């Protein structure tokens, strides 16, 4: 939209410079077009009228027709309120106002039929409504019943009569001017084949619905359009990448075959085999791979990555594996080193703690090509780290790295781009993955290795602590180890959360004679490594920690995870923490501790953890509770541009929009066909505000 739709909002009749300044600062509405896209966030059903005797306390909103019997002003000064007795032929209800009394009193004319609309509250045997909408009967019901839009607004705007009704009045003035000029953004054939409303009808209906069916169709059309253009941009990125960034062909399987048949000490799951095939097909395709592997905690992503890097090494290239923390990088290195040695591969570890001598040795071996696999942290990104021929870059827990960091790793070669494999143990709901990572190919390892016992998850309150500690002692006496996780390192005056330092002291008192370790993010790397090694070797029996252990830590003998103040953690984080146990053959447990009775969302989180260990199901619940805006990566994905569509609820529409976008681009990848001109024009309009999409996600 341009021209008319770029007109400053102050030039709309009834607005002017002062109101425009408020709309600018409070709602980011600067133009006619932005007001047109300021959609209602809900609708009040004004289609039903109640008799006063039909009112019940559990009704969210009611609408009644009646007359004012009496009006009384009660109290003085700021405590003053206006109370009206409002009646129909079946009974009486009390209407109360605490603000805007002089304005309301003009409406309260005795004997004149009025419509009152608001939330009923019971006081004894009577009902009342506070601050109900009040309109003359003829002014409200002179047409068919309707759904009243409710718009986002602010307290400052309400004081200037720019509440929801005020915004609705502005839109009522704008729509007759705007609709004739509003361009269609989708091809006629697509609109017809999917039975979508035309854009003009959808905009009119979303602001002024003529009925429930037309409102549903309008919402569907606008949700579809938002998803369609988001997916179109992602798919065009993917198309551009395959055309511009040709990949080196990595197709040698001699090492892979030998490792699989002679060295691998366990059977791969069918899911692991499927993902290996998908990655291998990418590596040998001649196109630069950009693939995301999702796998729940303990699903075996690392061994999949190792098998694939054997293909790269066998084809004459180097590989690297980058992890977000030194603990995780060390763990990858220790876990892969025996395999690498048996396969004759030279492997090295590079972190911030590596000595100068070790760094120089690694730099030399990288540059000469003698080093086959480099495992490390952000230290891999330093300019002095130069590969001879980097063929495959693997990024673990990719959501912990910024776009610039990932792109820097991608650009390590001077003359070609390496294949990129990113991995995450943080399950991503399908709808979110399609949007956050729509320009990547996605593989899912949705099967755990055979023989793993399900972790038993329990929710307990502080009053159960002695029983919980008794259970921990039994586990330790049986030779097991325990994690106890706290949300904070130090106590905060503003927080009632338990702190690690206080917790450590109380655990030491409760478990005298047991070796206890402590681990948190503020410790020096050497101290962290020392404490972790003591726990890995079994020297310490209890590890008191913060969420620094959330990612990747692997101690098969640890069988109990206690999470203090569990209600204050997100679902994804709880699931990651739980995944630190259950890695051996023994039965494992996760105990979620909380102090108080829980709120609705907290209860749902903990109930979900107790009910299921399926990471993807947990991720779906997390998305419903928190919404996409709170989830990792959304600020750079375009999700925050969604005004109507909801990833947690509109997955079917997203799938429909993605399929439609794919079909359009398969037939017309450059959008040059005349019938696709509406799409090309809308993309050009969106490009003005388009985010800087990264070449790798």
Coordinates of N, CA and C in Angstrom, one line a residue, residues 423-582:
X423 N 22.0 -28.4 15.1 CA 21.3 -29.4 15.9 C 20.7 -28.7 17.1
X424 N 19.5 -29.2 17.6 CA 18.9 -28.7 18.8 C 18.2 -29.8 19.5
X425 N 18.4 -29.8 20.8 CA 17.7 -30.7 21.7 C 16.5 -30.0 22.3
X426 N 16.2 -28.8 21.9 CA 15.1 -28.0 22.3 C 14.0 -28.3 21.3
X427 N 13.0 -29.1 21.6 CA 12.0 -29.4 20.6 C 11.2 -28.2 20.2
X428 N 11.0 -28.0 18.9 CA 10.3 -26.9 18.4 C 9.0 -27.3 17.8
X429 N 7.9 -26.7 18.2 CA 6.6 -27.1 17.6 C 6.7 -27.0 16.1
X430 N 5.9 -27.9 15.4 CA 6.0 -27.9 13.9 C 5.7 -26.6 13.3
X431 N 4.7 -25.9 13.8 CA 4.3 -24.6 13.2 C 5.4 -23.6 13.4
X432 N 6.0 -23.6 14.6 CA 7.1 -22.6 14.8 C 8.3 -23.0 14.0
X433 N 8.6 -24.3 13.8 CA 9.8 -24.6 13.0 C 9.6 -24.2 11.6
X434 N 8.3 -24.4 11.1 CA 8.1 -24.0 9.7 C 8.3 -22.5 9.5
X435 N 8.2 -21.7 10.5 CA 8.3 -20.3 10.4 C 9.7 -19.8 10.8
X436 N 10.2 -20.3 12.0 CA 11.5 -19.9 12.4 C 12.6 -20.4 11.4
X437 N 12.4 -21.6 10.9 CA 13.4 -22.3 10.1 C 12.9 -22.7 8.8
X438 N 12.0 -21.9 8.2 CA 11.3 -22.3 7.0 C 12.3 -22.3 5.8
X439 N 13.4 -21.7 5.9 CA 14.4 -21.7 4.8 C 15.4 -22.8 5.0
X440 N 15.3 -23.6 6.0 CA 16.2 -24.8 6.2 C 15.4 -26.0 5.9
X441 N 16.1 -27.1 5.6 CA 15.5 -28.4 5.6 C 15.6 -28.9 7.0
X442 N 14.5 -29.6 7.4 CA 14.4 -30.0 8.8 C 14.3 -31.5 8.9
X443 N 15.1 -32.1 9.7 CA 15.1 -33.5 10.1 C 14.7 -33.7 11.5
X444 N 14.0 -34.7 11.8 CA 13.5 -35.0 13.2 C 13.9 -36.4 13.6
X445 N 14.6 -36.5 14.8 CA 14.9 -37.8 15.4 C 13.8 -38.0 16.5
X446 N 12.8 -38.7 16.2 CA 11.6 -38.8 17.1 C 11.5 -40.1 17.7
X447 N 12.7 -40.8 18.0 CA 12.7 -42.1 18.6 C 13.9 -42.2 19.5
X448 N 13.7 -42.7 20.7 CA 14.8 -42.9 21.7 C 15.4 -44.3 21.5
X449 N 16.7 -44.4 21.9 CA 17.3 -45.7 21.8 C 16.6 -46.8 22.6
X450 N 16.6 -48.0 22.2 CA 15.9 -49.1 22.9 C 16.5 -49.3 24.3
X451 N 15.7 -49.7 25.2 CA 16.2 -50.1 26.6 C 16.2 -48.9 27.5
X452 N 15.9 -47.7 27.1 CA 15.9 -46.6 28.0 C 14.6 -46.6 28.9
X453 N 14.8 -46.5 30.2 CA 13.6 -46.5 31.0 C 13.1 -45.0 31.1
X454 N 11.7 -44.9 31.1 CA 11.1 -43.6 31.1 C 11.4 -43.0 32.5
X455 N 11.7 -41.7 32.5 CA 12.0 -41.0 33.8 C 10.7 -40.7 34.5
X456 N 10.6 -41.1 35.7 CA 9.4 -40.8 36.5 C 9.5 -39.4 37.1
X457 N 8.5 -38.6 36.8 CA 8.4 -37.2 37.2 C 7.4 -37.0 38.2
X458 N 7.8 -36.3 39.3 CA 6.9 -36.1 40.4 C 6.8 -34.6 40.8
X459 N 5.7 -34.1 41.3 CA 5.6 -32.7 41.8 C 5.4 -32.8 43.3
X460 N 6.2 -32.1 44.0 CA 6.1 -32.1 45.5 C 6.3 -30.6 46.0
X461 N 5.6 -30.4 47.1 CA 5.7 -29.1 47.8 C 6.8 -29.1 48.9
X462 N 7.1 -27.9 49.4 CA 8.1 -27.8 50.4 C 7.8 -28.6 51.6
X463 N 6.5 -28.8 52.0 CA 6.2 -29.6 53.1 C 6.6 -31.1 53.0
X464 N 6.9 -31.5 51.8 CA 7.3 -32.9 51.5 C 8.8 -33.0 51.5
X465 N 9.5 -32.0 51.9 CA 11.0 -32.0 51.7 C 11.7 -33.1 52.4
X466 N 11.3 -33.4 53.6 CA 12.0 -34.4 54.4 C 11.9 -35.8 53.7
X467 N 10.7 -36.1 53.2 CA 10.5 -37.3 52.4 C 11.4 -37.3 51.2
X468 N 11.4 -36.2 50.5 CA 12.2 -36.1 49.3 C 13.7 -36.3 49.6
X469 N 14.2 -35.7 50.7 CA 15.6 -35.9 51.1 C 15.9 -37.3 51.5
X470 N 14.9 -37.9 52.1 CA 15.1 -39.4 52.5 C 15.2 -40.2 51.3
X471 N 14.4 -39.9 50.2 CA 14.5 -40.7 49.0 C 15.9 -40.5 48.3
X472 N 16.4 -39.2 48.4 CA 17.7 -39.0 47.8 C 18.8 -39.8 48.5
X473 N 18.7 -39.9 49.8 CA 19.7 -40.6 50.6 C 19.7 -42.1 50.2
X474 N 18.5 -42.6 50.0 CA 18.4 -44.0 49.5 C 19.1 -44.2 48.2
X475 N 18.9 -43.3 47.3 CA 19.5 -43.4 45.9 C 21.0 -43.3 46.0
X476 N 21.5 -42.4 46.9 CA 23.0 -42.3 47.0 C 23.6 -43.6 47.7
X477 N 22.8 -44.1 48.6 CA 23.3 -45.3 49.3 C 23.4 -46.5 48.3
X478 N 22.5 -46.4 47.2 CA 22.5 -47.5 46.2 C 23.6 -47.2 45.1
X479 N 24.4 -46.2 45.4 CA 25.5 -45.9 44.5 C 25.2 -44.9 43.4
X480 N 24.0 -44.2 43.5 CA 23.6 -43.3 42.5 C 24.0 -41.9 42.8
X481 N 23.8 -40.9 41.9 CA 24.2 -39.5 42.1 C 23.0 -38.6 41.8
X482 N 23.0 -37.4 42.3 CA 21.8 -36.5 42.4 C 22.2 -35.1 41.9
X483 N 21.3 -34.5 41.1 CA 21.4 -33.1 40.8 C 20.4 -32.3 41.7
X484 N 20.7 -31.2 42.2 CA 19.7 -30.3 42.8 C 19.9 -28.9 42.1
X485 N 18.9 -28.4 41.4 CA 19.0 -27.2 40.6 C 18.2 -26.0 41.2
X486 N 18.9 -24.9 41.3 CA 18.3 -23.7 41.8 C 18.2 -22.6 40.7
X487 N 17.2 -21.7 40.8 CA 17.0 -20.7 39.7 C 18.0 -19.5 39.8
X488 N 18.5 -19.2 41.1 CA 19.4 -18.1 41.2 C 20.7 -18.5 41.9
X489 N 21.7 -17.7 41.7 CA 23.0 -18.0 42.4 C 23.0 -17.4 43.8
X490 N 22.6 -16.1 43.9 CA 22.5 -15.4 45.2 C 21.1 -14.9 45.4
X491 N 20.8 -14.8 46.7 CA 19.4 -14.3 47.1 C 19.2 -12.9 46.6
X492 N 18.0 -12.6 46.2 CA 17.7 -11.2 45.7 C 16.6 -10.6 46.6
X493 N 16.7 -9.4 47.0 CA 15.7 -8.7 47.9 C 14.4 -8.7 47.2
X494 N 14.4 -8.6 45.9 CA 13.1 -8.5 45.1 C 12.5 -9.9 44.8
X495 N 13.1 -10.9 45.2 CA 12.7 -12.3 44.8 C 12.5 -13.2 46.0
X496 N 11.5 -14.0 45.9 CA 11.3 -15.0 46.9 C 11.9 -16.4 46.5
X497 N 12.7 -16.4 45.4 CA 13.2 -17.6 44.9 C 14.3 -18.1 45.8
X498 N 14.4 -19.4 45.8 CA 15.6 -20.0 46.6 C 16.8 -19.8 45.8
X499 N 17.9 -19.5 46.5 CA 19.2 -19.3 45.8 C 20.1 -20.5 46.0
X500 N 21.0 -20.6 45.0 CA 22.0 -21.7 45.0 C 22.9 -21.7 46.3
X501 N 23.3 -20.5 46.7 CA 24.3 -20.4 47.9 C 23.5 -20.9 49.1
X502 N 22.3 -20.4 49.3 CA 21.5 -20.8 50.5 C 21.2 -22.3 50.4
X503 N 20.9 -22.7 49.2 CA 20.5 -24.1 49.0 C 21.7 -25.0 49.2
X504 N 22.9 -24.6 48.8 CA 24.1 -25.4 49.1 C 24.3 -25.6 50.6
X505 N 24.2 -24.6 51.3 CA 24.3 -24.7 52.8 C 23.3 -25.6 53.4
X506 N 22.1 -25.5 53.0 CA 21.0 -26.4 53.6 C 21.2 -27.8 53.1
X507 N 21.7 -28.1 51.9 CA 22.0 -29.4 51.4 C 23.1 -30.0 52.2
X508 N 24.2 -29.2 52.5 CA 25.3 -29.7 53.3 C 24.8 -30.1 54.7
X509 N 23.9 -29.3 55.3 CA 23.4 -29.7 56.6 C 22.6 -30.9 56.6
X510 N 21.8 -31.1 55.5 CA 20.9 -32.3 55.4 C 21.6 -33.5 55.0
X511 N 22.8 -33.4 54.4 CA 23.5 -34.6 53.9 C 25.0 -34.6 54.5
X512 N 25.1 -34.6 55.8 CA 26.5 -34.6 56.4 C 27.3 -35.8 56.0
X513 N 28.5 -35.7 55.7 CA 29.3 -36.8 55.3 C 29.3 -37.2 53.9
X514 N 28.4 -36.6 53.1 CA 28.3 -36.9 51.6 C 29.1 -35.8 50.9
X515 N 30.0 -36.2 49.9 CA 30.7 -35.2 49.1 C 29.7 -34.5 48.2
X516 N 29.7 -33.1 48.3 CA 28.8 -32.3 47.5 C 29.5 -31.3 46.7
X517 N 29.1 -31.2 45.4 CA 29.8 -30.2 44.5 C 28.8 -29.1 44.2
X518 N 29.4 -28.0 43.7 CA 28.6 -26.8 43.3 C 29.1 -26.3 42.0
X519 N 28.1 -25.9 41.2 CA 28.4 -25.5 39.8 C 27.5 -24.3 39.4
X520 N 28.0 -23.2 38.9 CA 27.2 -22.1 38.4 C 28.0 -21.3 37.4
X521 N 27.3 -20.5 36.7 CA 27.8 -19.8 35.5 C 28.9 -18.7 35.8
X522 N 29.0 -18.3 37.1 CA 29.9 -17.2 37.4 C 31.3 -17.8 37.8
X523 N 31.4 -19.1 37.8 CA 32.7 -19.7 38.2 C 33.7 -19.7 37.0
X524 N 35.0 -19.7 37.4 CA 36.0 -19.7 36.3 C 35.9 -21.1 35.6
X525 N 36.3 -21.1 34.3 CA 36.2 -22.3 33.5 C 36.9 -23.5 34.2
X526 N 38.1 -23.2 34.7 CA 38.9 -24.3 35.3 C 38.1 -24.9 36.5
X527 N 37.5 -24.0 37.3 CA 36.7 -24.5 38.5 C 35.5 -25.3 38.1
X528 N 34.8 -24.8 37.0 CA 33.7 -25.6 36.5 C 34.1 -26.9 36.1
X529 N 35.2 -27.0 35.3 CA 35.7 -28.3 34.8 C 36.1 -29.2 35.9
X530 N 36.7 -28.7 37.0 CA 37.1 -29.4 38.2 C 35.9 -30.1 38.8
X531 N 34.9 -29.2 39.1 CA 33.7 -29.7 39.8 C 32.9 -30.7 38.9
X532 N 32.9 -30.5 37.6 CA 32.2 -31.4 36.7 C 32.9 -32.7 36.6
X533 N 34.2 -32.7 36.6 CA 35.0 -33.9 36.5 C 34.8 -34.8 37.8
X534 N 34.8 -34.1 39.0 CA 34.5 -34.8 40.2 C 33.2 -35.5 40.2
X535 N 32.2 -34.9 39.6 CA 30.9 -35.5 39.5 C 30.8 -36.6 38.5
X536 N 31.5 -36.4 37.4 CA 31.5 -37.5 36.3 C 32.2 -38.7 36.9
X537 N 33.3 -38.6 37.6 CA 34.0 -39.7 38.1 C 33.4 -40.3 39.4
X538 N 32.3 -39.7 39.9 CA 31.6 -40.2 41.1 C 32.2 -39.8 42.4
X539 N 33.2 -38.9 42.4 CA 33.8 -38.5 43.6 C 32.8 -37.7 44.5
X540 N 32.0 -36.8 43.8 CA 30.9 -36.1 44.5 C 29.6 -36.8 44.2
X541 N 28.7 -36.9 45.2 CA 27.4 -37.6 45.1 C 26.3 -36.7 44.8
X542 N 26.4 -35.4 45.2 CA 25.3 -34.4 44.9 C 25.9 -33.2 44.2
X543 N 25.3 -32.8 43.1 CA 25.7 -31.6 42.4 C 24.6 -30.6 42.6
X544 N 25.0 -29.5 43.4 CA 24.1 -28.4 43.5 C 24.5 -27.3 42.4
X545 N 23.5 -27.0 41.6 CA 23.8 -26.2 40.4 C 22.7 -25.3 40.0
X546 N 23.1 -24.4 39.1 CA 22.1 -23.6 38.4 C 21.8 -24.2 37.1
X547 N 21.2 -23.5 36.2 CA 20.8 -24.1 34.9 C 22.0 -24.2 33.9
X548 N 23.2 -24.0 34.4 CA 24.4 -24.2 33.6 C 24.5 -25.6 33.2
X549 N 23.8 -26.5 33.9 CA 23.9 -27.9 33.5 C 22.7 -28.3 32.6
X550 N 22.0 -27.3 32.1 CA 20.8 -27.5 31.3 C 21.1 -28.3 30.0
X551 N 22.2 -27.9 29.4 CA 22.5 -28.4 28.0 C 23.6 -29.4 28.1
X552 N 23.3 -30.6 27.6 CA 24.3 -31.6 27.2 C 25.1 -32.4 28.2
X553 N 25.0 -32.0 29.5 CA 25.8 -32.7 30.5 C 25.4 -34.2 30.6
X554 N 26.4 -35.1 30.5 CA 26.0 -36.5 30.4 C 26.7 -37.3 31.5
X555 N 26.0 -37.7 32.6 CA 26.5 -38.5 33.6 C 25.5 -39.6 33.8
X556 N 25.8 -40.8 33.2 CA 24.8 -41.9 33.3 C 24.5 -42.4 34.7
X557 N 25.4 -42.2 35.6 CA 25.1 -42.7 37.0 C 24.2 -41.7 37.8
X558 N 23.9 -40.5 37.3 CA 23.0 -39.6 37.9 C 21.6 -40.0 37.6
X559 N 20.8 -40.3 38.7 CA 19.4 -40.8 38.5 C 18.3 -39.9 39.1
X560 N 18.7 -38.9 39.8 CA 17.6 -38.0 40.3 C 18.0 -36.5 40.0
X561 N 17.0 -35.8 39.5 CA 17.1 -34.4 39.2 C 16.0 -33.7 40.1
X562 N 16.4 -32.9 41.1 CA 15.5 -32.1 41.9 C 15.6 -30.7 41.4
X563 N 14.4 -30.1 41.1 CA 14.4 -28.7 40.5 C 13.6 -27.8 41.5
X564 N 14.3 -26.9 42.2 CA 13.7 -26.0 43.2 C 13.0 -24.9 42.5
X565 N 11.9 -24.4 43.1 CA 11.1 -23.4 42.5 C 10.7 -23.7 41.0
X566 N 10.3 -25.0 40.8 CA 10.1 -25.5 39.4 C 9.1 -24.6 38.7
X567 N 8.1 -24.0 39.5 CA 7.1 -23.2 38.8 C 7.6 -22.0 38.1
X568 N 8.9 -21.6 38.4 CA 9.4 -20.4 37.8 C 10.3 -20.7 36.6
X569 N 10.3 -21.9 36.2 CA 11.1 -22.3 35.0 C 10.1 -22.5 33.8
X570 N 10.5 -22.2 32.6 CA 9.7 -22.5 31.4 C 9.7 -24.0 31.2
X571 N 8.7 -24.4 30.4 CA 8.5 -25.8 30.1 C 9.7 -26.4 29.4
X572 N 10.2 -25.7 28.4 CA 11.4 -26.2 27.6 C 12.6 -26.3 28.5
X573 N 12.8 -25.4 29.5 CA 13.9 -25.5 30.4 C 13.8 -26.7 31.3
X574 N 12.6 -26.9 31.8 CA 12.3 -28.0 32.7 C 12.6 -29.3 32.0
X575 N 12.2 -29.4 30.7 CA 12.4 -30.6 30.0 C 13.9 -30.9 29.7
X576 N 14.6 -29.8 29.4 CA 16.1 -29.9 29.2 C 16.8 -30.4 30.5
X577 N 16.4 -29.8 31.6 CA 17.0 -30.2 32.9 C 16.7 -31.7 33.2
X578 N 15.5 -32.1 33.0 CA 15.1 -33.5 33.2 C 15.9 -34.4 32.4
X579 N 16.3 -34.0 31.2 CA 17.1 -34.8 30.3 C 18.5 -35.0 30.8
X580 N 19.0 -34.4 31.9 CA 20.3 -34.7 32.4 C 20.3 -36.0 33.1
X581 N 19.2 -36.6 33.5 CA 19.1 -37.9 34.1 C 18.5 -38.9 33.1
X582 N 18.4 -40.1 33.5 CA 17.8 -41.1 32.6 C 18.8 -41.5 31.5

